[in-house]
PDB file of C-alpha atoms in Angstrom:
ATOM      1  CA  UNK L  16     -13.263 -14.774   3.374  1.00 47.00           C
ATOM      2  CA  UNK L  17     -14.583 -17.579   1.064  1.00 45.00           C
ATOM      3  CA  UNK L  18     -14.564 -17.448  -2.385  1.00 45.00           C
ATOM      4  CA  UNK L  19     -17.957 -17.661  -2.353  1.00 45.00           C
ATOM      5  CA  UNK L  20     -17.981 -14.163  -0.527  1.00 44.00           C
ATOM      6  CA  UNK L  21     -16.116 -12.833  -3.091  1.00 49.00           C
ATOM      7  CA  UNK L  22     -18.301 -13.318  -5.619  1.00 52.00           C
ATOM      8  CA  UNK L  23     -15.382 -15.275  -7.346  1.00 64.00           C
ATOM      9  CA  UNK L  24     -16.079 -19.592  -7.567  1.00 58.00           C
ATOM     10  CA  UNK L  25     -13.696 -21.726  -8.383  1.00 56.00           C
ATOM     11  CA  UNK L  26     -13.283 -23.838 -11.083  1.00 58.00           C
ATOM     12  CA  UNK L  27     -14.276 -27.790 -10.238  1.00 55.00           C
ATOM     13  CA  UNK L  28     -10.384 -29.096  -9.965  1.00 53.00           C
ATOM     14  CA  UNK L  29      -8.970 -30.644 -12.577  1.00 52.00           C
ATOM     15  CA  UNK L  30      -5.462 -31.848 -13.189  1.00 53.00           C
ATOM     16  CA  UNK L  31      -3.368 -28.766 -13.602  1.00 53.00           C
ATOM     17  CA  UNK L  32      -1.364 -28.893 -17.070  1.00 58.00           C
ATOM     18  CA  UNK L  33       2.919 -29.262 -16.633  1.00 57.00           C
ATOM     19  CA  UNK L  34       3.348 -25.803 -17.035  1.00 54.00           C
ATOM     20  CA  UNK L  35       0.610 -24.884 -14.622  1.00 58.00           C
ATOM     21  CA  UNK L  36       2.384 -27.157 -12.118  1.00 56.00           C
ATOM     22  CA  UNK L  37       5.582 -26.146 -12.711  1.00 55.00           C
ATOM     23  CA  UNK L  38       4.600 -22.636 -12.271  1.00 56.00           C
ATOM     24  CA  UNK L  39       3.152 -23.215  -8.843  1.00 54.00           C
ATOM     25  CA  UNK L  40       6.653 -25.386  -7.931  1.00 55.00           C
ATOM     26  CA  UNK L  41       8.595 -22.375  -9.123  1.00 51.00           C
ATOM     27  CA  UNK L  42       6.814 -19.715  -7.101  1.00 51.00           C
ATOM     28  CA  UNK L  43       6.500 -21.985  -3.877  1.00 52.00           C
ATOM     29  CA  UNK L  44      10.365 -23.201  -3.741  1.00 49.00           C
ATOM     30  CA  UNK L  45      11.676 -19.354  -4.230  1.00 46.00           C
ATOM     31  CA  UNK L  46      14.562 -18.834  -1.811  1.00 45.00           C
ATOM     32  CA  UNK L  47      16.470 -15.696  -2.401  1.00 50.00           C
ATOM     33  CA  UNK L  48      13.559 -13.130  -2.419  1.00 53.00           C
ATOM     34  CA  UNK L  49      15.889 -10.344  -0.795  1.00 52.00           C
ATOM     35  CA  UNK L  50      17.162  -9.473  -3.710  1.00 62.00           C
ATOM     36  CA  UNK L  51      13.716  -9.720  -5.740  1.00 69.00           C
ATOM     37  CA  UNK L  52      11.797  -6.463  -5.947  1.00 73.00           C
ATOM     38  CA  UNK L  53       8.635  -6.498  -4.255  1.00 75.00           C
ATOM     39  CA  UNK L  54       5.901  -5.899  -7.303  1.00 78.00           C
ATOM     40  CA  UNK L  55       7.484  -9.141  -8.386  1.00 82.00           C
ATOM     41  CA  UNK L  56       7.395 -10.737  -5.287  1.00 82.00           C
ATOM     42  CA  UNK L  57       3.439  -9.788  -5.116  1.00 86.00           C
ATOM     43  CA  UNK L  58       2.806 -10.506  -8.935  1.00 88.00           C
ATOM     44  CA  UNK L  59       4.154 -14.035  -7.898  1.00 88.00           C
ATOM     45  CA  UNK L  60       1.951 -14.653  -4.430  1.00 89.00           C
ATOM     46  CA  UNK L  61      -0.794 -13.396  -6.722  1.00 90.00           C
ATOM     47  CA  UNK L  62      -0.178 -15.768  -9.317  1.00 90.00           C
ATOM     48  CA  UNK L  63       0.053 -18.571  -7.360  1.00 89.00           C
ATOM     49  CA  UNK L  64      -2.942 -18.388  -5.336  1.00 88.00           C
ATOM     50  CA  UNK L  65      -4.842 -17.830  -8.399  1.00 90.00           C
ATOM     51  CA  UNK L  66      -3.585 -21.183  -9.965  1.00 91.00           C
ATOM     52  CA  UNK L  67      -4.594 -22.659  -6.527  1.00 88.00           C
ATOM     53  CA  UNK L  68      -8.160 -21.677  -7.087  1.00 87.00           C
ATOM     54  CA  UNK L  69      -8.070 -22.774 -10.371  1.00 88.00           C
ATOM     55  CA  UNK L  70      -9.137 -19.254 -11.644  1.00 89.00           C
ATOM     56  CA  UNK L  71      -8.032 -18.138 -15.124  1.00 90.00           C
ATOM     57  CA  UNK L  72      -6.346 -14.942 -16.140  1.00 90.00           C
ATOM     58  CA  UNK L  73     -10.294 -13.931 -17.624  1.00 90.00           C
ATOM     59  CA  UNK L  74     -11.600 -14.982 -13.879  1.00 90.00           C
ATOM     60  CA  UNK L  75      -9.673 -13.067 -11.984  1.00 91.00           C
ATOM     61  CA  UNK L  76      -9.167 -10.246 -13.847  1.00 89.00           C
ATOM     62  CA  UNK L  77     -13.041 -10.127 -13.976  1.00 90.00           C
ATOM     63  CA  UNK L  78     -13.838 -10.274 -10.496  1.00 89.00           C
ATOM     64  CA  UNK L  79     -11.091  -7.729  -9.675  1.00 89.00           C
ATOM     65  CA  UNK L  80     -12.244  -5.448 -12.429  1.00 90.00           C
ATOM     66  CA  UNK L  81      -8.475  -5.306 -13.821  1.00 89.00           C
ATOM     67  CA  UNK L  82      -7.719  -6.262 -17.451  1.00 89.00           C
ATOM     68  CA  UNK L  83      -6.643  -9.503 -18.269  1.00 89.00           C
ATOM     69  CA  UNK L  84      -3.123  -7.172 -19.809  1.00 90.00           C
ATOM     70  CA  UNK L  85      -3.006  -5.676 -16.705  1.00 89.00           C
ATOM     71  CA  UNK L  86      -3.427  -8.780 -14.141  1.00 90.00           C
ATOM     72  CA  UNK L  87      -0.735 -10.397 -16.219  1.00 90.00           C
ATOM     73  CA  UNK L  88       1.733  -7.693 -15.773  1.00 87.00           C
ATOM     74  CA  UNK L  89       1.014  -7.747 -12.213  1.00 88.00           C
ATOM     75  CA  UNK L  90       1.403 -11.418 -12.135  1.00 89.00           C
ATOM     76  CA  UNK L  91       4.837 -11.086 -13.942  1.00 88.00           C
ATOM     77  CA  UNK L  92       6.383  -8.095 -11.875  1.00 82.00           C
ATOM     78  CA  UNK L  93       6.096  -5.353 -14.811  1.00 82.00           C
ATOM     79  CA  UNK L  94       3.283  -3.301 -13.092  1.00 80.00           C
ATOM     80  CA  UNK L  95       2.975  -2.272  -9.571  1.00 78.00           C
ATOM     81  CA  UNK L  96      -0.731  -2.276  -8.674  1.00 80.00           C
ATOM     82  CA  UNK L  97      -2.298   0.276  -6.296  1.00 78.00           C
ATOM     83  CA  UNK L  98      -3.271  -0.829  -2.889  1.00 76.00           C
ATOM     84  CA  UNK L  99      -7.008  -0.136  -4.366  1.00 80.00           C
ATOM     85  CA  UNK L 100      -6.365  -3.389  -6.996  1.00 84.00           C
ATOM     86  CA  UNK L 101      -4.395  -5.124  -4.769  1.00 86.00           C
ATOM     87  CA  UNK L 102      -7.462  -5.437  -2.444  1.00 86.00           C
ATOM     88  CA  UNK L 103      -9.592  -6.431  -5.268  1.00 88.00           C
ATOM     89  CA  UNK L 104      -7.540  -9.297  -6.445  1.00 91.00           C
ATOM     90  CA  UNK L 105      -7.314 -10.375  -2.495  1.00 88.00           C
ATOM     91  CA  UNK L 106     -10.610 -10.269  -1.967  1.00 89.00           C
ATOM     92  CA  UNK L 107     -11.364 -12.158  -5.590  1.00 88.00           C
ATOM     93  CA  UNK L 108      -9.019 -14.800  -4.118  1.00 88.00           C
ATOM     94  CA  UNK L 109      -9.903 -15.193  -1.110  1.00 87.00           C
ATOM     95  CA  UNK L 110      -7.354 -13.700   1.150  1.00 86.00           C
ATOM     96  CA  UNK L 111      -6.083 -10.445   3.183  1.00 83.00           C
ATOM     97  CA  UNK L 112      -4.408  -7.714   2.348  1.00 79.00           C
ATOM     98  CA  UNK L 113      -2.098  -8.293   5.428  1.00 76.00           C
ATOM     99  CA  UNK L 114      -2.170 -11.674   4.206  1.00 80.00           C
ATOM    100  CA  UNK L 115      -0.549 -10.830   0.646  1.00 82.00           C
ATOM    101  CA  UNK L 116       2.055  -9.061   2.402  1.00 76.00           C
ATOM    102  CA  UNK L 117       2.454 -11.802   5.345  1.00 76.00           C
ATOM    103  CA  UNK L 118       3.436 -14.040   2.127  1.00 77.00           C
ATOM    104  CA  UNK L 119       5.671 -11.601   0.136  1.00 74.00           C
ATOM    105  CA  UNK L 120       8.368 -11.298   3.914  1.00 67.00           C
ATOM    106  CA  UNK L 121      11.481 -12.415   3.073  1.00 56.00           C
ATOM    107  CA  UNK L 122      12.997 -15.490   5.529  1.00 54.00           C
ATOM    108  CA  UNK L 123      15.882 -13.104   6.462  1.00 52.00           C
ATOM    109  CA  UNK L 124      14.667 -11.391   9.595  1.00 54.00           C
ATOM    110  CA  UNK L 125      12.312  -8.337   9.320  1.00 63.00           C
ATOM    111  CA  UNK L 126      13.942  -6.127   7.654  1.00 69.00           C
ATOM    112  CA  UNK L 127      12.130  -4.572   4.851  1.00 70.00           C
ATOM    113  CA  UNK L 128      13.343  -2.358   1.775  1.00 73.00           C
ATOM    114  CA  UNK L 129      10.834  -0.219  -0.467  1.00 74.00           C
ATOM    115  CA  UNK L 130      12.055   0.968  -3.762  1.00 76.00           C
ATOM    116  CA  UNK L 131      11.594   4.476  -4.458  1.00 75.00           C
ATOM    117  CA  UNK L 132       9.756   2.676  -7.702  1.00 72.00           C
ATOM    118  CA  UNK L 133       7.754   0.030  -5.108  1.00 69.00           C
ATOM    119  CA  UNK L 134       6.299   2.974  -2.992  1.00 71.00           C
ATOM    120  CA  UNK L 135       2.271   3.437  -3.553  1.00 70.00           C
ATOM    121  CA  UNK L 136       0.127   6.277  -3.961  1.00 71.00           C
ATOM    122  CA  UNK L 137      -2.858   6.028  -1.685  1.00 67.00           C
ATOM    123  CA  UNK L 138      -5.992   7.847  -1.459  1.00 62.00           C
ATOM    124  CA  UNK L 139      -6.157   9.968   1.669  1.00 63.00           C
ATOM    125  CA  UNK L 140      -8.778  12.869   2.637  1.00 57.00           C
ATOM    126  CA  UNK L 141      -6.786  15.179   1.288  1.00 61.00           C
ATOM    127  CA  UNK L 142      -6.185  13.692  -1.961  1.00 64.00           C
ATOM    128  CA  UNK L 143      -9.569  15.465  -3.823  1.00 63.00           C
ATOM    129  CA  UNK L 144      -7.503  18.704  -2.627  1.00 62.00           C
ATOM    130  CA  UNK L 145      -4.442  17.807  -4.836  1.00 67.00           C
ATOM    131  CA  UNK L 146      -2.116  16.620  -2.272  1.00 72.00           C
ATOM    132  CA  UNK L 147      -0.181  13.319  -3.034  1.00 81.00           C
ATOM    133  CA  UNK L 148       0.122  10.527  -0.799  1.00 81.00           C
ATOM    134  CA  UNK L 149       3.099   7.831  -1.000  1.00 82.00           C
ATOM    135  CA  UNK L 150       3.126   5.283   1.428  1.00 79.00           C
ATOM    136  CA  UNK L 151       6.324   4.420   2.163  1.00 81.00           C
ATOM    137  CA  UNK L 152       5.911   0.911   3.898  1.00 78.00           C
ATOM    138  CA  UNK L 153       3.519  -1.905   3.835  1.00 70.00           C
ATOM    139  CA  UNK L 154       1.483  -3.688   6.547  1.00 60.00           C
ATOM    140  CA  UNK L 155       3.447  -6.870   7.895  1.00 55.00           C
ATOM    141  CA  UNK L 156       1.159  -8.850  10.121  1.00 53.00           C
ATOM    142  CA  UNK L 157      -2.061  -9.055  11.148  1.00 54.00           C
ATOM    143  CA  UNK L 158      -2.015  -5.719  12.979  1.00 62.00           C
ATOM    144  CA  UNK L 159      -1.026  -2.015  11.572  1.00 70.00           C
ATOM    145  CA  UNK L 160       1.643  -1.036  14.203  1.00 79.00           C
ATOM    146  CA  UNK L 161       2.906   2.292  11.970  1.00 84.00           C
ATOM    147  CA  UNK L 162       2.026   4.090   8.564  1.00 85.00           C
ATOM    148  CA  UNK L 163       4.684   6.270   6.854  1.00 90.00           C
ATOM    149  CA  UNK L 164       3.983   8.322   4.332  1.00 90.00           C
ATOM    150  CA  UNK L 165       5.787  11.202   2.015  1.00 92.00           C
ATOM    151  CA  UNK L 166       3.134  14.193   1.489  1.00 90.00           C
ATOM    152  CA  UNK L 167       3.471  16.671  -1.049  1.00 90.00           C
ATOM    153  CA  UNK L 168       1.323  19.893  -1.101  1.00 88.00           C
ATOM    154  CA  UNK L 169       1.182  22.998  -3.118  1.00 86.00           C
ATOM    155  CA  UNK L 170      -0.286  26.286  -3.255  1.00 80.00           C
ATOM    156  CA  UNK L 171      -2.899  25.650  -6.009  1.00 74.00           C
ATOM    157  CA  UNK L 172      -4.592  23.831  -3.298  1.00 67.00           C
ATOM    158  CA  UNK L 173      -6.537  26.393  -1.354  1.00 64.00           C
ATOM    159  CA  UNK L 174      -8.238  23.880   0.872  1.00 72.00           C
ATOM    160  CA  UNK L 175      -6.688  21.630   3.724  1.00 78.00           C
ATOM    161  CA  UNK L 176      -8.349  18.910   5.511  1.00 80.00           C
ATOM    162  CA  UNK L 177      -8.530  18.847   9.178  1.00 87.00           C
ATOM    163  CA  UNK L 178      -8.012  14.779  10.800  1.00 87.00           C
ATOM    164  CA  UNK L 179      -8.573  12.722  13.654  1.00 90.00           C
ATOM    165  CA  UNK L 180      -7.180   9.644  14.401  1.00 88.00           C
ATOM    166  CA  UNK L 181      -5.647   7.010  17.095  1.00 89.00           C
ATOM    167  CA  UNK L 182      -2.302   6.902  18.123  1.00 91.00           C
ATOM    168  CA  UNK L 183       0.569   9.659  18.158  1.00 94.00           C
ATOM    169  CA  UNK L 184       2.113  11.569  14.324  1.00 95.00           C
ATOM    170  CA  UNK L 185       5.378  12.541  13.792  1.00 96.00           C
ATOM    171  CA  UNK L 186       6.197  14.727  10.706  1.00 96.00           C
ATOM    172  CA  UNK L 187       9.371  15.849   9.631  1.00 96.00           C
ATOM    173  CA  UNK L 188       9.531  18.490   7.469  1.00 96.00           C
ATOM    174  CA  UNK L 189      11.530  18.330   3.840  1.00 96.00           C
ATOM    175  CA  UNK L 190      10.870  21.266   2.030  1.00 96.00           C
ATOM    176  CA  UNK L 191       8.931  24.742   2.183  1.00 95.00           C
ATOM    177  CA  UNK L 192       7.354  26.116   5.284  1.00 96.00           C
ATOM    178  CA  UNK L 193       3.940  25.855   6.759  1.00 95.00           C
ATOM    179  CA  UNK L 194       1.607  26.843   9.535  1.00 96.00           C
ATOM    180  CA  UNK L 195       0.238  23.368  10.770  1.00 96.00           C
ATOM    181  CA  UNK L 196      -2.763  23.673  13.095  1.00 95.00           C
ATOM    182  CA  UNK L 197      -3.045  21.346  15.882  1.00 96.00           C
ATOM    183  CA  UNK L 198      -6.278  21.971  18.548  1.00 94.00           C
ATOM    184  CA  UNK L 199      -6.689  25.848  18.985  1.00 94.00           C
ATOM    185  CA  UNK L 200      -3.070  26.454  18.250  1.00 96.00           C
ATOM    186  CA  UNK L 201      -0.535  27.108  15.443  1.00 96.00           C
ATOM    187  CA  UNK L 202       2.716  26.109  14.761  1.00 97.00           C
ATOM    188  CA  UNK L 203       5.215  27.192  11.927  1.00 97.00           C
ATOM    189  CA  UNK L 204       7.166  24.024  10.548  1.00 97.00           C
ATOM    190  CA  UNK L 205       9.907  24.889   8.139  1.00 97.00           C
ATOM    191  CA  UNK L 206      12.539  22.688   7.138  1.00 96.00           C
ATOM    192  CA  UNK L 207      14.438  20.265   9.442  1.00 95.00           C
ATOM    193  CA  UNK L 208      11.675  21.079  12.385  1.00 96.00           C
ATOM    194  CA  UNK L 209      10.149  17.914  13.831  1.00 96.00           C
ATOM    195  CA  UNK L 210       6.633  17.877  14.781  1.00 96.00           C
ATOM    196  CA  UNK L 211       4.966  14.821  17.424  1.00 96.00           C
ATOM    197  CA  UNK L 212       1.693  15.180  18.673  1.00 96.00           C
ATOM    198  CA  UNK L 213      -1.320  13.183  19.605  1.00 94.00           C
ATOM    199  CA  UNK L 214      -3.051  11.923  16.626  1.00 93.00           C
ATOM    200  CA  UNK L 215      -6.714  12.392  18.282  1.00 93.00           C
ATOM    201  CA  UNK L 216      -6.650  15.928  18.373  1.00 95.00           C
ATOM    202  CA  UNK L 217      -8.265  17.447  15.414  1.00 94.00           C
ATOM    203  CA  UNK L 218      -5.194  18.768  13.351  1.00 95.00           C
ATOM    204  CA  UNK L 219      -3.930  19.634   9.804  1.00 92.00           C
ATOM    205  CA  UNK L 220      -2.050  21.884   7.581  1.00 92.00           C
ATOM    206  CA  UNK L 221      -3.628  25.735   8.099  1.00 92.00           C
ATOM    207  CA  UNK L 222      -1.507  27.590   5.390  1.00 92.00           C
ATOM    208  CA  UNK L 223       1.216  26.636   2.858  1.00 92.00           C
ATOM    209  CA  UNK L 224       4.369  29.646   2.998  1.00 94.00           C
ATOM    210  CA  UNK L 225       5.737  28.355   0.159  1.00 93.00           C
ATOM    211  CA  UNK L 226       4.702  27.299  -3.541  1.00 91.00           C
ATOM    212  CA  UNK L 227       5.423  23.568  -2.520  1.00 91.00           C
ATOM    213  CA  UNK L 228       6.207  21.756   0.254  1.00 93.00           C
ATOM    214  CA  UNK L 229       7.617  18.469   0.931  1.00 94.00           C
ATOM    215  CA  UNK L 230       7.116  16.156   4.450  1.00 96.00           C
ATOM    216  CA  UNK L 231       7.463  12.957   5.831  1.00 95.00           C
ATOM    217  CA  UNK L 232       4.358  11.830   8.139  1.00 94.00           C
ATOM    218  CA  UNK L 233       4.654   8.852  10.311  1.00 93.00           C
ATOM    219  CA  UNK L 234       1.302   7.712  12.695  1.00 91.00           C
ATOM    220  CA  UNK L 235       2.211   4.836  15.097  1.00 91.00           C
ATOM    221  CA  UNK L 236      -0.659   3.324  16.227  1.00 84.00           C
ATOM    222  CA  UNK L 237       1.255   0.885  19.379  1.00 70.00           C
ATOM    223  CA  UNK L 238       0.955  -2.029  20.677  1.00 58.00           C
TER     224      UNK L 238
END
């Protein structure tokens, strides 16, 4: 995507002020980044590819529809944005989603650690129904390969969602018991039970036992 398709243009270049420059050196020639938590290590791709555009704080924050408070928080690791901004400001600069995460790998193999404080809420069908969403891990390429996610449910929610999708789910369950409907059939999950099936079959949660339950829900989508 150009900048041009974002609606974002950037400034004519000019010659970037010392501290502009020595911003960009600092966030380029980072070499430990295992050990720096990942809204900072985000805040700091962010950063630098706005100072590549030559895009103010005002600029950005404008064509993300963020606050100019907010982007800089973001910028300097003390906010962790939603995946809803974090498009936004990708999409104001220019690049992927996958991209921003391409950038934020560590050069220590592929391991990857998620804070319980670094894990995003997302919106999901079933959010408008009260149920929470937190992914657990973040795309690392080009192509999605798995999503986990820890759902939470509750009884005050008297509608569940019924879904659809490619590839195979796995959900282990945490906490509380429920009847989980997969095709024409019903199966009570309680705690500790594990539950695989195919993802293309229309399935979903048919009736909560408990006042609250807790699961993990992981969809691999292959090769």
């Amino acid at each position: 995507m150009t900048k041009e398709k974002a609606g974002l243009k950037a400034r004519p270049t000019t010659r970037k002020s010392s501290a502009e420059k020595a911003a960009v050196n600092e966030l380029n020639n980072r070499h430990d980044l295992a050990h720096v938590p990942l809204e900072q290590r985000i805040g700091a791709v962010i950063k630098r590819r706005r100072l590549e555009s030559n895009l103010t704080l005002s600029d950005l924050s404008t064509g993300a529809g963020l606050s100019s408070a907010m982007l800089s928080r973001i910028e300097n690791g003390m906010a962790t944005a939603s995946l809803d901004a974090l498009e936004r400001l990708c999409a104001a600069v220019g690049i992927g989603l996958s991209d921003l995460f391409k950038e934020t790998e560590t050069k220590q193999g592929s391991a990857q650690l998620v804070k319980r404080t670094e894990q995003m809420e997302v919106v999901r069908v079933g959010t408008k129904f009260g149920h929470t969403y937190r992914l657990l891990s973040y795309d690392r390429g080009p192509r999605k390969l798995f999503e986990p996610f820890f759902i939470e449910m509750d009884k005050k929610s008297e509608t569940y969602p019924r879904f659809a999708h490619p590839g195979t789910e796995f959900i282990y369950m945490l906490q509380g018991r429920m009847e989980y409907r997969f095709g024409e059939h019903t199966y009570l999950i309680e705690p500790g039970d594990a539950f695989t099936f195919s993802g293309e079959v229309v399935h979903g949660p048919e009736k909560l036992l408990d006042d609250r339950i807790k699961f993990l829900a992981i969809i691999f989508y292959g090769e």
